[in-house]
Amino acid sequence: MADIRVYPDPPAVARAAADTIVSCARDARSAGRPFALVLSGGSTPNLLYELLAADPYCSRIDWPNVEIYFGDERAVPPDHADSNFRMASGSLLSRVPLKPENIHRMRGEIDPTEAAIEYGRMLKTRFGDTGGPDLTLLGMGDDGHTASLFPGTPAIHETHHRCVAQFVEKSTTGRSWRITLTAPFLNRSACILAMVTGAGKAARLREVLHGPRDPERLPIQLIQPDPGSLQWLLDTAAASQLQAQM
Ligand code: 6PG
């Protein structure tokens, strides 16, 4: 059974995610190791990033012990309006005491294939052949994509590389090159939080959670961390077509 948690609204979803991030960061701290956090792009996590950058959450996290990674990036410079790094930097990274060397952004300004290769190499060096992040944030597009794993694209069939680049005909930013972590690497995360809000995603979410398995059409179905956990953090609007079935 999927671990589905429904909250009244997007701020409550963001608070639930922030609480989990604080407790996982503490677990890593008390175990004497860095906390490896993968950020999601898009608009949904912005509320969460704003929350983490302010008290009461900000002072509950040992930020110098936090390593930041990205689930995907658009092939644009870091100051571009479409840049996930820019979004996360503005609402979180520039406002908390992270060590600059612990912020691992995908270089959207260089050749996307080169950027994916260098990011994959960095992940291999950091996590080895079997290790993975402590916590990964993911969103879902209303077409069922996650990170930049879009329906019908080559990246959803990737079984070897940790990070790939691909040209996407239909993405949330139009026809564009994207750099994305792959499902095999994402599934090495100890904990994945899939944050999905808004009525516009309700029908697709019902298909993803209660419909037949069809990752070619619904790539977020590829997200099955093992032995890690996957929590769906939803607001009532996004979960509105689930309730009827449960
Ligand atoms: C991106 C994201 C993408 C996002 C979904 C949902 O780069 O766009 O990583 O996977 O999570 O498109 O986006 P919204 O949160 O804006 O609905």
PDB file of C-alpha atoms and ligand atoms in Angstrom:
ATOM      1  CA  MET A   1       0.000   0.000   0.000  1.00  0.00           C
ATOM      2  CA  ALA A   2       1.325   3.448  -0.905  1.00  0.00           C
ATOM      3  CA  ASP A   3       2.085   5.678   2.094  1.00  0.00           C
ATOM      4  CA  ILE A   4      -0.328   8.515   1.309  1.00  0.00           C
ATOM      5  CA  ARG A   5      -0.698  11.456   3.700  1.00  0.00           C
ATOM      6  CA  VAL A   6      -3.348  14.091   3.004  1.00  0.00           C
ATOM      7  CA  TYR A   7      -3.220  17.613   4.439  1.00  0.00           C
ATOM      8  CA  PRO A   8      -5.761  20.447   4.217  1.00  0.00           C
ATOM      9  CA  ASP A   9      -3.653  22.780   2.067  1.00  0.00           C
ATOM     10  CA  PRO A  10      -0.204  23.426   0.505  1.00  0.00           C
ATOM     11  CA  PRO A  11       1.213  25.176   3.622  1.00  0.00           C
ATOM     12  CA  ALA A  12       0.323  22.092   5.707  1.00  0.00           C
ATOM     13  CA  VAL A  13       2.011  19.864   3.105  1.00  0.00           C
ATOM     14  CA  ALA A  14       5.126  22.067   3.317  1.00  0.00           C
ATOM     15  CA  ARG A  15       5.144  21.862   7.129  1.00  0.00           C
ATOM     16  CA  ALA A  16       4.876  18.070   7.030  1.00  0.00           C
ATOM     17  CA  ALA A  17       7.839  17.908   4.640  1.00  0.00           C
ATOM     18  CA  ALA A  18       9.826  20.347   6.804  1.00  0.00           C
ATOM     19  CA  ASP A  19       9.203  18.233   9.915  1.00  0.00           C
ATOM     20  CA  THR A  20      10.502  15.135   8.113  1.00  0.00           C
ATOM     21  CA  ILE A  21      13.573  16.999   6.833  1.00  0.00           C
ATOM     22  CA  VAL A  22      14.385  18.244  10.357  1.00  0.00           C
ATOM     23  CA  SER A  23      14.147  14.749  11.858  1.00  0.00           C
ATOM     24  CA  CYS A  24      16.163  13.090   9.063  1.00  0.00           C
ATOM     25  CA  ALA A  25      18.828  15.812   9.273  1.00  0.00           C
ATOM     26  CA  ARG A  26      19.046  15.172  13.018  1.00  0.00           C
ATOM     27  CA  ASP A  27      19.405  11.424  12.487  1.00  0.00           C
ATOM     28  CA  ALA A  28      22.327  12.018  10.114  1.00  0.00           C
ATOM     29  CA  ARG A  29      23.900  14.471  12.579  1.00  0.00           C
ATOM     30  CA  SER A  30      23.671  12.089  15.518  1.00  0.00           C
ATOM     31  CA  ALA A  31      25.089   9.304  13.312  1.00  0.00           C
ATOM     32  CA  GLY A  32      28.075  11.578  12.635  1.00  0.00           C
ATOM     33  CA  ARG A  33      27.562  11.856   8.895  1.00  0.00           C
ATOM     34  CA  PRO A  34      26.467  14.595   6.471  1.00  0.00           C
ATOM     35  CA  PHE A  35      22.786  14.912   5.542  1.00  0.00           C
ATOM     36  CA  ALA A  36      22.399  14.514   1.777  1.00  0.00           C
ATOM     37  CA  LEU A  37      19.259  16.306   0.567  1.00  0.00           C
ATOM     38  CA  VAL A  38      18.027  16.307  -3.050  1.00  0.00           C
ATOM     39  CA  LEU A  39      15.903  19.314  -3.977  1.00  0.00           C
ATOM     40  CA  SER A  40      13.039  19.306  -6.420  1.00  0.00           C
ATOM     41  CA  GLY A  41      12.349  21.987  -8.983  1.00  0.00           C
ATOM     42  CA  GLY A  42       9.034  23.389 -10.181  1.00  0.00           C
ATOM     43  CA  SER A  43       6.779  25.634  -8.078  1.00  0.00           C
ATOM     44  CA  THR A  44       5.375  23.266  -5.419  1.00  0.00           C
ATOM     45  CA  PRO A  45       8.518  23.084  -3.165  1.00  0.00           C
ATOM     46  CA  ASN A  46       8.941  26.865  -2.996  1.00  0.00           C
ATOM     47  CA  LEU A  47       6.702  27.106   0.101  1.00  0.00           C
ATOM     48  CA  LEU A  48       8.786  24.425   1.804  1.00  0.00           C
ATOM     49  CA  TYR A  49      12.064  26.191   0.964  1.00  0.00           C
ATOM     50  CA  GLU A  50      10.704  29.425   2.389  1.00  0.00           C
ATOM     51  CA  LEU A  51       9.697  27.577   5.569  1.00  0.00           C
ATOM     52  CA  LEU A  52      13.118  25.926   6.001  1.00  0.00           C
ATOM     53  CA  ALA A  53      14.866  29.274   5.618  1.00  0.00           C
ATOM     54  CA  ALA A  54      13.020  30.750   8.615  1.00  0.00           C
ATOM     55  CA  ASP A  55      12.447  29.845  12.212  1.00  0.00           C
ATOM     56  CA  PRO A  56      11.243  27.633  13.803  1.00  0.00           C
ATOM     57  CA  TYR A  57      12.654  25.245  11.161  1.00  0.00           C
ATOM     58  CA  CYS A  58      15.883  27.031  10.211  1.00  0.00           C
ATOM     59  CA  SER A  59      17.524  26.810  13.645  1.00  0.00           C
ATOM     60  CA  ARG A  60      16.564  23.150  13.997  1.00  0.00           C
ATOM     61  CA  ILE A  61      18.880  22.127  11.127  1.00  0.00           C
ATOM     62  CA  ASP A  62      22.694  21.992  11.338  1.00  0.00           C
ATOM     63  CA  TRP A  63      23.138  23.564   7.878  1.00  0.00           C
ATOM     64  CA  PRO A  64      26.973  23.206   7.692  1.00  0.00           C
ATOM     65  CA  ASN A  65      26.279  19.443   7.879  1.00  0.00           C
ATOM     66  CA  VAL A  66      23.851  19.519   4.940  1.00  0.00           C
ATOM     67  CA  GLU A  67      24.785  18.619   1.370  1.00  0.00           C
ATOM     68  CA  ILE A  68      22.469  19.897  -1.364  1.00  0.00           C
ATOM     69  CA  TYR A  69      21.840  18.089  -4.663  1.00  0.00           C
ATOM     70  CA  PHE A  70      19.280  18.632  -7.421  1.00  0.00           C
ATOM     71  CA  GLY A  71      16.848  16.120  -8.929  1.00  0.00           C
ATOM     72  CA  ASP A  72      16.855  17.881 -12.260  1.00  0.00           C
ATOM     73  CA  GLU A  73      17.668  21.137 -14.004  1.00  0.00           C
ATOM     74  CA  ARG A  74      16.708  23.018 -17.081  1.00  0.00           C
ATOM     75  CA  ALA A  75      19.560  23.651 -19.546  1.00  0.00           C
ATOM     76  CA  VAL A  76      19.769  27.346 -18.698  1.00  0.00           C
ATOM     77  CA  PRO A  77      22.257  29.542 -16.781  1.00  0.00           C
ATOM     78  CA  PRO A  78      21.828  29.694 -12.967  1.00  0.00           C
ATOM     79  CA  ASP A  79      20.425  33.248 -13.135  1.00  0.00           C
ATOM     80  CA  HIS A  80      17.785  32.339 -15.751  1.00  0.00           C
ATOM     81  CA  ALA A  81      14.074  32.545 -14.777  1.00  0.00           C
ATOM     82  CA  ASP A  82      13.631  28.828 -15.595  1.00  0.00           C
ATOM     83  CA  SER A  83      16.586  27.706 -13.446  1.00  0.00           C
ATOM     84  CA  ASN A  84      15.694  25.359 -10.581  1.00  0.00           C
ATOM     85  CA  PHE A  85      18.936  26.435  -8.899  1.00  0.00           C
ATOM     86  CA  ARG A  86      17.818  30.056  -9.068  1.00  0.00           C
ATOM     87  CA  MET A  87      14.442  29.207  -7.537  1.00  0.00           C
ATOM     88  CA  ALA A  88      15.991  27.183  -4.701  1.00  0.00           C
ATOM     89  CA  SER A  89      18.776  29.687  -4.165  1.00  0.00           C
ATOM     90  CA  GLY A  90      16.381  32.609  -3.815  1.00  0.00           C
ATOM     91  CA  SER A  91      14.017  30.889  -1.369  1.00  0.00           C
ATOM     92  CA  LEU A  92      16.511  28.773   0.602  1.00  0.00           C
ATOM     93  CA  LEU A  93      20.175  28.278  -0.329  1.00  0.00           C
ATOM     94  CA  SER A  94      21.202  31.943  -0.096  1.00  0.00           C
ATOM     95  CA  ARG A  95      19.402  32.351   3.250  1.00  0.00           C
ATOM     96  CA  VAL A  96      20.875  29.557   5.380  1.00  0.00           C
ATOM     97  CA  PRO A  97      24.476  28.821   6.499  1.00  0.00           C
ATOM     98  CA  LEU A  98      25.299  26.096   4.017  1.00  0.00           C
ATOM     99  CA  LYS A  99      28.940  25.488   3.101  1.00  0.00           C
ATOM    100  CA  PRO A 100      29.338  26.637  -0.551  1.00  0.00           C
ATOM    101  CA  GLU A 101      31.265  23.448  -1.363  1.00  0.00           C
ATOM    102  CA  ASN A 102      28.234  21.418  -0.192  1.00  0.00           C
ATOM    103  CA  ILE A 103      25.903  22.897  -2.803  1.00  0.00           C
ATOM    104  CA  HIS A 104      26.007  20.649  -5.853  1.00  0.00           C
ATOM    105  CA  ARG A 105      24.115  22.312  -8.658  1.00  0.00           C
ATOM    106  CA  MET A 106      23.717  20.906 -12.172  1.00  0.00           C
ATOM    107  CA  ARG A 107      25.498  23.236 -14.598  1.00  0.00           C
ATOM    108  CA  GLY A 108      22.609  24.134 -16.889  1.00  0.00           C
ATOM    109  CA  GLU A 109      24.778  26.678 -18.707  1.00  0.00           C
ATOM    110  CA  ILE A 110      27.131  24.149 -20.336  1.00  0.00           C
ATOM    111  CA  ASP A 111      26.465  21.367 -22.862  1.00  0.00           C
ATOM    112  CA  PRO A 112      23.688  19.338 -21.181  1.00  0.00           C
ATOM    113  CA  THR A 113      25.325  15.980 -21.925  1.00  0.00           C
ATOM    114  CA  GLU A 114      28.587  17.218 -20.417  1.00  0.00           C
ATOM    115  CA  ALA A 115      26.702  18.571 -17.410  1.00  0.00           C
ATOM    116  CA  ALA A 116      24.988  15.208 -16.868  1.00  0.00           C
ATOM    117  CA  ILE A 117      28.258  13.255 -17.175  1.00  0.00           C
ATOM    118  CA  GLU A 118      30.052  15.479 -14.657  1.00  0.00           C
ATOM    119  CA  TYR A 119      27.133  15.325 -12.245  1.00  0.00           C
ATOM    120  CA  GLY A 120      26.970  11.545 -12.555  1.00  0.00           C
ATOM    121  CA  ARG A 121      30.693  11.277 -11.834  1.00  0.00           C
ATOM    122  CA  MET A 122      30.313  13.484  -8.755  1.00  0.00           C
ATOM    123  CA  LEU A 123      27.456  11.285  -7.473  1.00  0.00           C
ATOM    124  CA  LYS A 124      29.517   8.127  -8.041  1.00  0.00           C
ATOM    125  CA  THR A 125      32.431   9.609  -6.083  1.00  0.00           C
ATOM    126  CA  ARG A 126      30.146  10.727  -3.258  1.00  0.00           C
ATOM    127  CA  PHE A 127      27.772   7.758  -2.967  1.00  0.00           C
ATOM    128  CA  GLY A 128      29.733   4.896  -4.487  1.00  0.00           C
ATOM    129  CA  ASP A 129      28.065   2.029  -6.353  1.00  0.00           C
ATOM    130  CA  THR A 130      25.183   1.418  -3.978  1.00  0.00           C
ATOM    131  CA  GLY A 131      24.790   4.479  -1.723  1.00  0.00           C
ATOM    132  CA  GLY A 132      22.246   7.248  -2.152  1.00  0.00           C
ATOM    133  CA  PRO A 133      20.810  10.436  -0.656  1.00  0.00           C
ATOM    134  CA  ASP A 134      19.190  10.584   2.770  1.00  0.00           C
ATOM    135  CA  LEU A 135      16.148  12.442   1.535  1.00  0.00           C
ATOM    136  CA  THR A 136      14.880  13.290  -1.927  1.00  0.00           C
ATOM    137  CA  LEU A 137      12.091  15.728  -2.731  1.00  0.00           C
ATOM    138  CA  LEU A 138      10.061  15.060  -5.851  1.00  0.00           C
ATOM    139  CA  GLY A 139       7.074  16.705  -7.483  1.00  0.00           C
ATOM    140  CA  MET A 140       4.674  15.447 -10.133  1.00  0.00           C
ATOM    141  CA  GLY A 141       3.637  17.230 -13.302  1.00  0.00           C
ATOM    142  CA  ASP A 142       0.025  16.918 -14.419  1.00  0.00           C
ATOM    143  CA  ASP A 143       1.307  14.549 -17.127  1.00  0.00           C
ATOM    144  CA  GLY A 144       2.714  12.158 -14.534  1.00  0.00           C
ATOM    145  CA  HIS A 145       6.368  13.143 -14.940  1.00  0.00           C
ATOM    146  CA  THR A 146       8.768  13.602 -12.012  1.00  0.00           C
ATOM    147  CA  ALA A 147      12.198  15.267 -11.955  1.00  0.00           C
ATOM    148  CA  SER A 148      12.724  15.509 -15.721  1.00  0.00           C
ATOM    149  CA  LEU A 149      11.581  11.970 -16.399  1.00  0.00           C
ATOM    150  CA  PHE A 150       8.866  12.814 -18.939  1.00  0.00           C
ATOM    151  CA  PRO A 151       6.422  10.362 -20.553  1.00  0.00           C
ATOM    152  CA  GLY A 152       7.767   8.569 -23.604  1.00  0.00           C
ATOM    153  CA  THR A 153      11.318   9.891 -23.202  1.00  0.00           C
ATOM    154  CA  PRO A 154      14.566   7.842 -23.276  1.00  0.00           C
ATOM    155  CA  ALA A 155      15.576   8.754 -19.699  1.00  0.00           C
ATOM    156  CA  ILE A 156      12.779   6.655 -18.210  1.00  0.00           C
ATOM    157  CA  HIS A 157      14.467   3.549 -19.614  1.00  0.00           C
ATOM    158  CA  GLU A 158      17.874   4.373 -18.161  1.00  0.00           C
ATOM    159  CA  THR A 159      19.212   1.526 -16.026  1.00  0.00           C
ATOM    160  CA  HIS A 160      22.907   2.426 -15.678  1.00  0.00           C
ATOM    161  CA  HIS A 161      23.646   6.155 -15.440  1.00  0.00           C
ATOM    162  CA  ARG A 162      22.835   8.201 -12.341  1.00  0.00           C
ATOM    163  CA  CYS A 163      22.225  11.367 -14.316  1.00  0.00           C
ATOM    164  CA  VAL A 164      21.357  11.939 -17.989  1.00  0.00           C
ATOM    165  CA  ALA A 165      20.486  14.769 -20.356  1.00  0.00           C
ATOM    166  CA  GLN A 166      17.670  14.646 -22.826  1.00  0.00           C
ATOM    167  CA  PHE A 167      15.762  16.882 -25.192  1.00  0.00           C
ATOM    168  CA  VAL A 168      12.109  17.007 -24.189  1.00  0.00           C
ATOM    169  CA  GLU A 169       9.515  17.959 -26.783  1.00  0.00           C
ATOM    170  CA  LYS A 170       6.773  18.672 -24.234  1.00  0.00           C
ATOM    171  CA  SER A 171       8.084  19.866 -20.861  1.00  0.00           C
ATOM    172  CA  THR A 172       6.793  22.437 -18.377  1.00  0.00           C
ATOM    173  CA  THR A 173       9.166  24.899 -20.075  1.00  0.00           C
ATOM    174  CA  GLY A 174       8.271  23.929 -23.647  1.00  0.00           C
ATOM    175  CA  ARG A 175      10.709  22.153 -25.983  1.00  0.00           C
ATOM    176  CA  SER A 176      13.892  22.114 -23.974  1.00  0.00           C
ATOM    177  CA  TRP A 177      16.987  20.223 -22.885  1.00  0.00           C
ATOM    178  CA  ARG A 178      16.801  18.845 -19.365  1.00  0.00           C
ATOM    179  CA  ILE A 179      19.341  17.255 -17.021  1.00  0.00           C
ATOM    180  CA  THR A 180      17.831  14.713 -14.650  1.00  0.00           C
ATOM    181  CA  LEU A 181      18.652  12.101 -12.068  1.00  0.00           C
ATOM    182  CA  THR A 182      17.456   8.696 -13.195  1.00  0.00           C
ATOM    183  CA  ALA A 183      14.979   6.375 -11.479  1.00  0.00           C
ATOM    184  CA  PRO A 184      17.626   3.772 -10.489  1.00  0.00           C
ATOM    185  CA  PHE A 185      19.598   6.449  -8.624  1.00  0.00           C
ATOM    186  CA  LEU A 186      16.542   8.187  -7.147  1.00  0.00           C
ATOM    187  CA  ASN A 187      15.410   4.805  -5.829  1.00  0.00           C
ATOM    188  CA  ARG A 188      18.577   4.575  -3.746  1.00  0.00           C
ATOM    189  CA  SER A 189      17.259   7.380  -1.528  1.00  0.00           C
ATOM    190  CA  ALA A 190      16.570   6.414   2.074  1.00  0.00           C
ATOM    191  CA  CYS A 191      13.423   8.543   2.021  1.00  0.00           C
ATOM    192  CA  ILE A 192      11.507  10.151  -0.842  1.00  0.00           C
ATOM    193  CA  LEU A 193       8.825  12.777  -0.285  1.00  0.00           C
ATOM    194  CA  ALA A 194       6.549  13.234  -3.305  1.00  0.00           C
ATOM    195  CA  MET A 195       4.773  16.551  -2.780  1.00  0.00           C
ATOM    196  CA  VAL A 196       1.692  16.980  -4.967  1.00  0.00           C
ATOM    197  CA  THR A 197      -0.857  19.753  -4.524  1.00  0.00           C
ATOM    198  CA  GLY A 198      -3.772  21.234  -6.443  1.00  0.00           C
ATOM    199  CA  ALA A 199      -6.954  19.931  -8.054  1.00  0.00           C
ATOM    200  CA  GLY A 200      -5.278  20.033 -11.460  1.00  0.00           C
ATOM    201  CA  LYS A 201      -3.304  16.926 -10.543  1.00  0.00           C
ATOM    202  CA  ALA A 202      -6.119  14.895  -8.964  1.00  0.00           C
ATOM    203  CA  ALA A 203      -7.091  12.821 -12.011  1.00  0.00           C
ATOM    204  CA  ARG A 204      -3.493  11.980 -12.912  1.00  0.00           C
ATOM    205  CA  LEU A 205      -2.716  11.098  -9.294  1.00  0.00           C
ATOM    206  CA  ARG A 206      -5.627   8.630  -9.224  1.00  0.00           C
ATOM    207  CA  GLU A 207      -4.205   6.998 -12.366  1.00  0.00           C
ATOM    208  CA  VAL A 208      -0.696   6.880 -10.864  1.00  0.00           C
ATOM    209  CA  LEU A 209      -1.777   5.425  -7.518  1.00  0.00           C
ATOM    210  CA  HIS A 210      -4.817   3.329  -8.429  1.00  0.00           C
ATOM    211  CA  GLY A 211      -4.500   2.749 -12.186  1.00  0.00           C
ATOM    212  CA  PRO A 212      -2.532   0.042 -14.026  1.00  0.00           C
ATOM    213  CA  ARG A 213       1.281   0.222 -13.948  1.00  0.00           C
ATOM    214  CA  ASP A 214       2.391   2.122 -17.046  1.00  0.00           C
ATOM    215  CA  PRO A 215       5.625   4.043 -16.352  1.00  0.00           C
ATOM    216  CA  GLU A 216       6.072   4.819 -20.048  1.00  0.00           C
ATOM    217  CA  ARG A 217       3.022   7.056 -19.708  1.00  0.00           C
ATOM    218  CA  LEU A 218       3.298   7.760 -15.944  1.00  0.00           C
ATOM    219  CA  PRO A 219       7.041   7.959 -15.148  1.00  0.00           C
ATOM    220  CA  ILE A 220       6.534   8.771 -11.464  1.00  0.00           C
ATOM    221  CA  GLN A 221       5.439   5.138 -11.107  1.00  0.00           C
ATOM    222  CA  LEU A 222       9.154   4.281 -11.527  1.00  0.00           C
ATOM    223  CA  ILE A 223       9.785   5.772  -8.078  1.00  0.00           C
ATOM    224  CA  GLN A 224       9.939   2.792  -5.743  1.00  0.00           C
ATOM    225  CA  PRO A 225      12.842   3.251  -3.351  1.00  0.00           C
ATOM    226  CA  ASP A 226      14.260  -0.018  -2.036  1.00  0.00           C
ATOM    227  CA  PRO A 227      14.927  -0.425   0.839  1.00  0.00           C
ATOM    228  CA  GLY A 228      14.020   3.254   1.292  1.00  0.00           C
ATOM    229  CA  SER A 229      10.547   4.699   1.793  1.00  0.00           C
ATOM    230  CA  LEU A 230       8.219   6.795  -0.376  1.00  0.00           C
ATOM    231  CA  GLN A 231       5.701   9.147   1.225  1.00  0.00           C
ATOM    232  CA  TRP A 232       3.059  10.932  -0.852  1.00  0.00           C
ATOM    233  CA  LEU A 233       2.357  14.310   0.755  1.00  0.00           C
ATOM    234  CA  LEU A 234      -0.859  15.579  -0.790  1.00  0.00           C
ATOM    235  CA  ASP A 235      -3.332  18.353  -0.171  1.00  0.00           C
ATOM    236  CA  THR A 236      -7.041  17.555  -0.168  1.00  0.00           C
ATOM    237  CA  ALA A 237      -7.450  19.080  -3.654  1.00  0.00           C
ATOM    238  CA  ALA A 238      -4.846  16.770  -5.201  1.00  0.00           C
ATOM    239  CA  ALA A 239      -6.235  13.790  -3.248  1.00  0.00           C
ATOM    240  CA  SER A 240      -9.843  14.625  -4.139  1.00  0.00           C
ATOM    241  CA  GLN A 241     -10.236  11.718  -6.551  1.00  0.00           C
ATOM    242  CA  LEU A 242      -8.483   9.254  -4.298  1.00  0.00           C
ATOM    243  CA  GLN A 243     -10.802   9.415  -1.406  1.00  0.00           C
ATOM    244  CA  ALA A 244     -13.663   8.120  -3.494  1.00  0.00           C
ATOM    245  CA  GLN A 245     -11.643   4.919  -4.073  1.00  0.00           C
ATOM    246  CA  MET A 246     -10.199   4.316  -0.612  1.00  0.00           C
TER     247      MET A 246
HETATM  248  C1  6PG B   1      10.992  20.660 -12.792  1.00  0.00           C
HETATM  249  C2  6PG B   1      10.652  19.695 -11.706  1.00  0.00           C
HETATM  250  C3  6PG B   1       9.433  18.909 -12.099  1.00  0.00           C
HETATM  251  C4  6PG B   1       8.335  19.392 -11.171  1.00  0.00           C
HETATM  252  C5  6PG B   1       6.969  19.101 -11.759  1.00  0.00           C
HETATM  253  C6  6PG B   1       5.869  19.710 -10.931  1.00  0.00           C
HETATM  254  O1  6PG B   1      12.147  20.927 -13.032  1.00  0.00           O
HETATM  255  O2  6PG B   1      10.038  21.214 -13.361  1.00  0.00           O
HETATM  256  O3  6PG B   1      11.635  19.037 -11.159  1.00  0.00           O
HETATM  257  O4  6PG B   1       9.547  17.552 -12.042  1.00  0.00           O
HETATM  258  O5  6PG B   1       8.464  18.774  -9.917  1.00  0.00           O
HETATM  259  O6  6PG B   1       6.945  19.647 -13.054  1.00  0.00           O
HETATM  260  O7  6PG B   1       6.003  21.088 -11.048  1.00  0.00           O
HETATM  261  P1  6PG B   1       5.090  22.067 -10.188  1.00  0.00           P
HETATM  262  O8  6PG B   1       5.487  21.872  -8.777  1.00  0.00           O
HETATM  263  O9  6PG B   1       5.434  23.436 -10.684  1.00  0.00           O
HETATM  264  O10 6PG B   1       3.647  21.685 -10.438  1.00  0.00           O
END
